[in-house]
Amino acid sequence: MPASPFIIVAIDGGAASGKSTSARILSERFNLLHVDTGSFYRAVTADLLRRGVAPADLPAVKTALASLKLGTRLNGRSAQMEVDGRVLEEEIRSRAVNENVSHFAAIPELRTALLAYQRGLADVARDHHFRGLVMEGRDIGSVIFPNADFRFFLQADPAERARRRASEGQQDSIAERDRLDSSRKTSPLTCPPGATSLDTTHLTLDQVVERLAGPIAARLAAA
Ligand code: DC
């Protein structure tokens, strides 16, 4: 019997569009490595802020990036980024990070610094015998894995997304972050041609997961 194929699932969308929870459930259901790339941009942002680097100071950003030492730690089925050997857990959800992350994420040099790291997680998933990986972010289906087996783009009304963030107890100006993420020149948040777009505003979590899982299950059953 041939080995089952390694599959890559890309899920993009704005803040609180439902990406993270559904990606986590898919990772459990299909034994995929779960990769939340937003947490990577957040970890680098937290590290740069700690070093006193402002996003507007490009020379300082470039100097800091040159000495960035990134690693990966697995936490169950999730890949966590290590910066200088440390996983930055609580600080990546801080107000300062929320306010600055989109500004750092708009810097092309910073995105380039994370590109190979993100693609390399497919090898991490293979090495750890996952059946594939599910990676969520803003540019996964457009830039990181444009040939992914499945590319989904999730959307939801801004009011519903604000409600979801508030119910998580988080203070986050998601409308402003989405504006910055969608309008930047490098890898903006956009539904790439050929991706499957899904509006989650009026869907329950179970319904979102079923829409995403259906085609994956069908592909794996046919393999
Ligand atoms: O998914 P999140 O809200 O935790 O992401 C935090 C920020 O990181 C988001 O405002 C934009 C940036 N980001 C990005 O530019 N590209 C990605 N692939 C993931 C996140």
Coordinates of C-alpha atoms and ligand atoms in Angstrom, one line a residue:
M1 CA 0.0 0.0 0.0
P2 CA 1.5 3.4 -0.9
A3 CA 2.3 5.8 2.0
S4 CA -0.4 8.4 2.5
P5 CA 0.5 11.8 1.0
F6 CA 2.0 14.6 3.1
I7 CA -0.6 17.4 2.9
I8 CA -0.2 21.2 3.4
V9 CA -3.3 23.2 4.5
A10 CA -3.1 27.0 4.4
I11 CA -5.6 29.0 6.3
D12 CA -5.5 32.8 5.9
G13 CA -7.7 35.5 7.2
G14 CA -8.0 38.6 9.4
A15 CA -7.8 38.8 13.2
A16 CA -10.4 36.7 15.0
S17 CA -11.8 35.3 11.7
G18 CA -11.8 31.8 13.2
K19 CA -8.4 30.6 11.9
S20 CA -6.7 29.5 15.1
T21 CA -9.4 27.4 16.6
S22 CA -10.3 25.6 13.4
A23 CA -6.6 25.0 12.5
R24 CA -6.1 23.5 15.9
I25 CA -9.1 21.1 15.5
L26 CA -7.9 20.1 12.0
S27 CA -4.5 19.4 13.4
E28 CA -6.0 17.0 15.9
R29 CA -8.4 15.3 13.4
F30 CA -5.8 14.7 10.7
N31 CA -2.6 14.5 12.7
L32 CA -1.2 17.7 11.2
L33 CA 1.5 19.9 12.7
H34 CA -0.3 23.2 13.7
V35 CA 1.6 26.4 12.9
D36 CA 0.2 29.8 14.0
T37 CA 2.5 32.2 12.0
G38 CA 0.8 35.2 13.8
S39 CA 2.5 34.0 16.9
F40 CA 5.9 34.2 15.1
Y41 CA 5.4 37.8 14.1
R42 CA 4.3 38.5 17.6
A43 CA 7.4 36.7 19.1
V44 CA 9.8 38.7 16.9
T45 CA 7.9 41.9 17.7
A46 CA 8.1 41.2 21.5
D47 CA 11.9 40.5 21.1
L48 CA 12.5 43.7 19.1
L49 CA 10.5 45.8 21.5
R50 CA 12.5 44.3 24.4
R51 CA 15.6 45.4 22.7
G52 CA 14.2 48.9 22.4
V53 CA 13.8 48.8 18.6
A54 CA 10.9 50.8 17.1
P55 CA 9.3 49.7 13.8
A56 CA 10.0 53.1 12.2
D57 CA 13.8 52.7 12.7
L58 CA 14.7 50.5 9.8
P59 CA 18.5 50.4 10.3
A60 CA 17.9 49.3 13.9
V61 CA 15.4 46.6 12.8
K62 CA 17.9 45.3 10.2
T63 CA 20.7 45.1 12.8
A64 CA 18.4 43.3 15.2
L65 CA 17.3 40.9 12.6
A66 CA 20.9 40.0 11.7
S67 CA 21.4 38.6 15.2
L68 CA 18.0 36.9 15.5
K69 CA 18.4 33.3 16.6
L70 CA 15.2 31.3 15.9
G71 CA 14.4 27.8 16.9
T72 CA 11.4 25.6 17.1
R73 CA 9.9 23.7 20.0
L74 CA 6.9 21.3 19.7
N75 CA 4.2 21.7 22.2
G76 CA 1.9 18.8 21.5
R77 CA 0.9 19.3 17.9
S78 CA 1.8 22.9 17.8
A79 CA 5.1 24.5 16.6
Q80 CA 6.3 27.3 18.9
M81 CA 9.0 29.7 17.9
E82 CA 12.0 30.1 20.2
V83 CA 13.9 33.4 20.1
D84 CA 17.3 33.0 21.6
G85 CA 16.2 29.6 23.0
R86 CA 13.1 31.0 24.8
V87 CA 9.4 30.7 23.9
L88 CA 7.8 34.0 24.6
E89 CA 4.3 33.0 25.8
E90 CA 2.5 35.7 27.6
E91 CA 4.2 38.7 26.3
I92 CA 3.2 38.0 22.7
R93 CA -0.4 38.8 23.6
S94 CA 0.5 42.1 25.4
R95 CA -1.0 45.4 24.5
A96 CA 2.4 46.7 23.3
V97 CA 2.7 43.7 20.9
N98 CA -0.9 44.1 19.7
E99 CA -0.1 47.8 18.9
N100 CA 3.2 47.2 17.1
V101 CA 3.0 43.8 15.4
S102 CA 1.3 45.0 12.2
H103 CA 3.9 47.8 11.8
F104 CA 6.8 45.3 12.1
A105 CA 5.0 42.8 9.9
A106 CA 4.9 45.4 7.1
I107 CA 8.7 45.5 6.9
P108 CA 9.8 43.5 3.9
E109 CA 13.2 42.6 5.5
L110 CA 11.4 41.2 8.5
R111 CA 9.1 39.1 6.3
T112 CA 12.0 37.8 4.4
A113 CA 13.8 36.8 7.6
L114 CA 10.8 34.6 8.5
L115 CA 10.1 33.1 5.0
A116 CA 12.6 30.2 5.1
Y117 CA 11.8 29.5 8.7
Q118 CA 8.1 29.1 8.0
R119 CA 8.7 26.9 4.9
G120 CA 11.2 24.8 6.9
L121 CA 8.4 23.7 9.3
A122 CA 7.2 21.3 6.6
D123 CA 10.4 19.4 7.2
V124 CA 9.9 19.5 11.0
A125 CA 6.4 18.0 10.4
R126 CA 7.9 15.2 8.2
D127 CA 10.7 14.5 10.7
H128 CA 8.1 14.2 13.5
H129 CA 5.9 11.9 11.4
F130 CA 3.0 14.2 11.1
R131 CA 0.7 13.5 8.1
G132 CA 1.1 17.1 7.1
L133 CA 0.8 20.6 8.4
V134 CA -1.9 23.2 8.8
M135 CA -0.4 26.7 8.8
E136 CA -2.4 29.8 9.5
G137 CA -1.6 33.5 8.9
R138 CA -2.1 36.2 6.3
D139 CA 0.1 35.2 3.4
I140 CA 0.3 31.4 3.7
G141 CA -1.7 30.5 0.6
S142 CA -0.3 33.5 -1.4
V143 CA 3.4 33.5 -0.5
I144 CA 4.6 30.8 1.9
F145 CA 2.9 27.8 0.3
P146 CA 1.2 29.0 -2.9
N147 CA 1.0 25.3 -4.0
A148 CA -0.5 24.0 -0.8
D149 CA -2.9 21.2 -1.2
F150 CA -5.7 23.2 0.4
R151 CA -5.9 27.0 0.6
F152 CA -8.7 28.6 2.7
F153 CA -9.4 32.2 3.3
L154 CA -11.7 33.0 6.3
Q155 CA -13.6 36.2 6.7
A156 CA -16.2 37.5 9.2
D157 CA -17.9 40.8 9.9
P158 CA -15.8 43.3 12.0
A159 CA -18.4 43.5 14.7
E160 CA -18.5 39.7 15.1
R161 CA -14.7 39.5 15.2
A162 CA -14.5 42.2 17.9
R163 CA -17.1 40.3 19.9
R164 CA -15.0 37.1 19.6
R165 CA -11.8 38.9 20.8
A166 CA -13.6 40.5 23.7
S167 CA -15.0 37.1 24.7
E168 CA -11.4 35.8 24.9
G169 CA -10.7 38.7 27.3
Q170 CA -8.4 40.4 24.9
Q171 CA -8.0 44.0 24.1
D172 CA -7.1 44.2 20.4
S173 CA -7.8 46.9 17.8
I174 CA -8.5 44.3 15.1
A175 CA -10.0 46.7 12.6
E176 CA -6.9 48.9 12.7
R177 CA -4.6 45.8 12.4
D178 CA -6.6 44.5 9.5
R179 CA -6.4 47.9 7.8
L180 CA -2.6 47.9 8.2
D181 CA -2.3 44.2 7.2
S182 CA -4.5 44.6 4.1
S183 CA -2.9 47.8 2.8
R184 CA 0.8 47.0 3.2
K185 CA 2.8 46.6 0.0
T186 CA 4.5 43.3 0.8
S187 CA 2.3 40.2 1.2
P188 CA -0.9 42.0 2.1
L189 CA -3.8 40.1 3.6
T190 CA -5.9 39.1 0.6
C191 CA -7.7 36.1 -0.7
P192 CA -5.3 34.7 -3.4
P193 CA -6.7 33.5 -6.7
G194 CA -7.9 29.9 -6.4
A195 CA -8.2 29.8 -2.6
T196 CA -11.6 28.8 -1.1
S197 CA -13.2 31.8 0.7
L198 CA -15.5 31.2 3.6
D199 CA -17.5 33.8 5.5
T200 CA -17.7 32.6 9.2
T201 CA -19.9 35.4 10.5
H202 CA -23.0 33.3 10.9
L203 CA -21.4 29.9 11.2
T204 CA -20.8 27.9 14.4
L205 CA -17.3 26.6 15.0
D206 CA -18.4 23.1 14.1
Q207 CA -19.8 24.3 10.8
V208 CA -16.6 26.1 10.0
V209 CA -14.5 23.0 10.8
E210 CA -16.8 20.8 8.7
R211 CA -16.4 23.0 5.7
L212 CA -12.7 22.9 6.0
A213 CA -12.4 19.2 7.0
G214 CA -14.7 17.9 4.3
P215 CA -12.4 18.2 1.3
I216 CA -9.3 17.2 3.3
A217 CA -11.1 14.0 4.5
A218 CA -12.2 13.3 0.9
R219 CA -8.6 13.7 -0.4
L220 CA -7.2 11.4 2.3
A221 CA -9.8 8.8 1.7
A222 CA -9.0 8.7 -2.0
A223 CA -5.2 8.5 -1.4
Ligands
DC1 O1 -2.9 36.1 13.7 P1 -2.5 37.3 14.6 O2 -3.6 38.3 14.8 O3 -1.9 36.8 15.9 O4 -1.3 38.0 13.8 C1 -0.6 39.1 14.4 C2 0.0 40.0 13.3 O5 1.0 39.3 12.6 C3 -1.1 40.4 12.3 O6 -1.6 41.7 12.6 C4 -0.3 40.5 11.0 C5 0.9 39.7 11.2 N1 1.0 38.5 10.4 C6 1.4 38.6 9.1 O7 1.7 39.7 8.6 N2 1.6 37.5 8.3 C7 1.2 36.3 8.8 N3 1.4 35.2 8.0 C8 0.7 36.1 10.1 C9 0.6 37.3 10.9

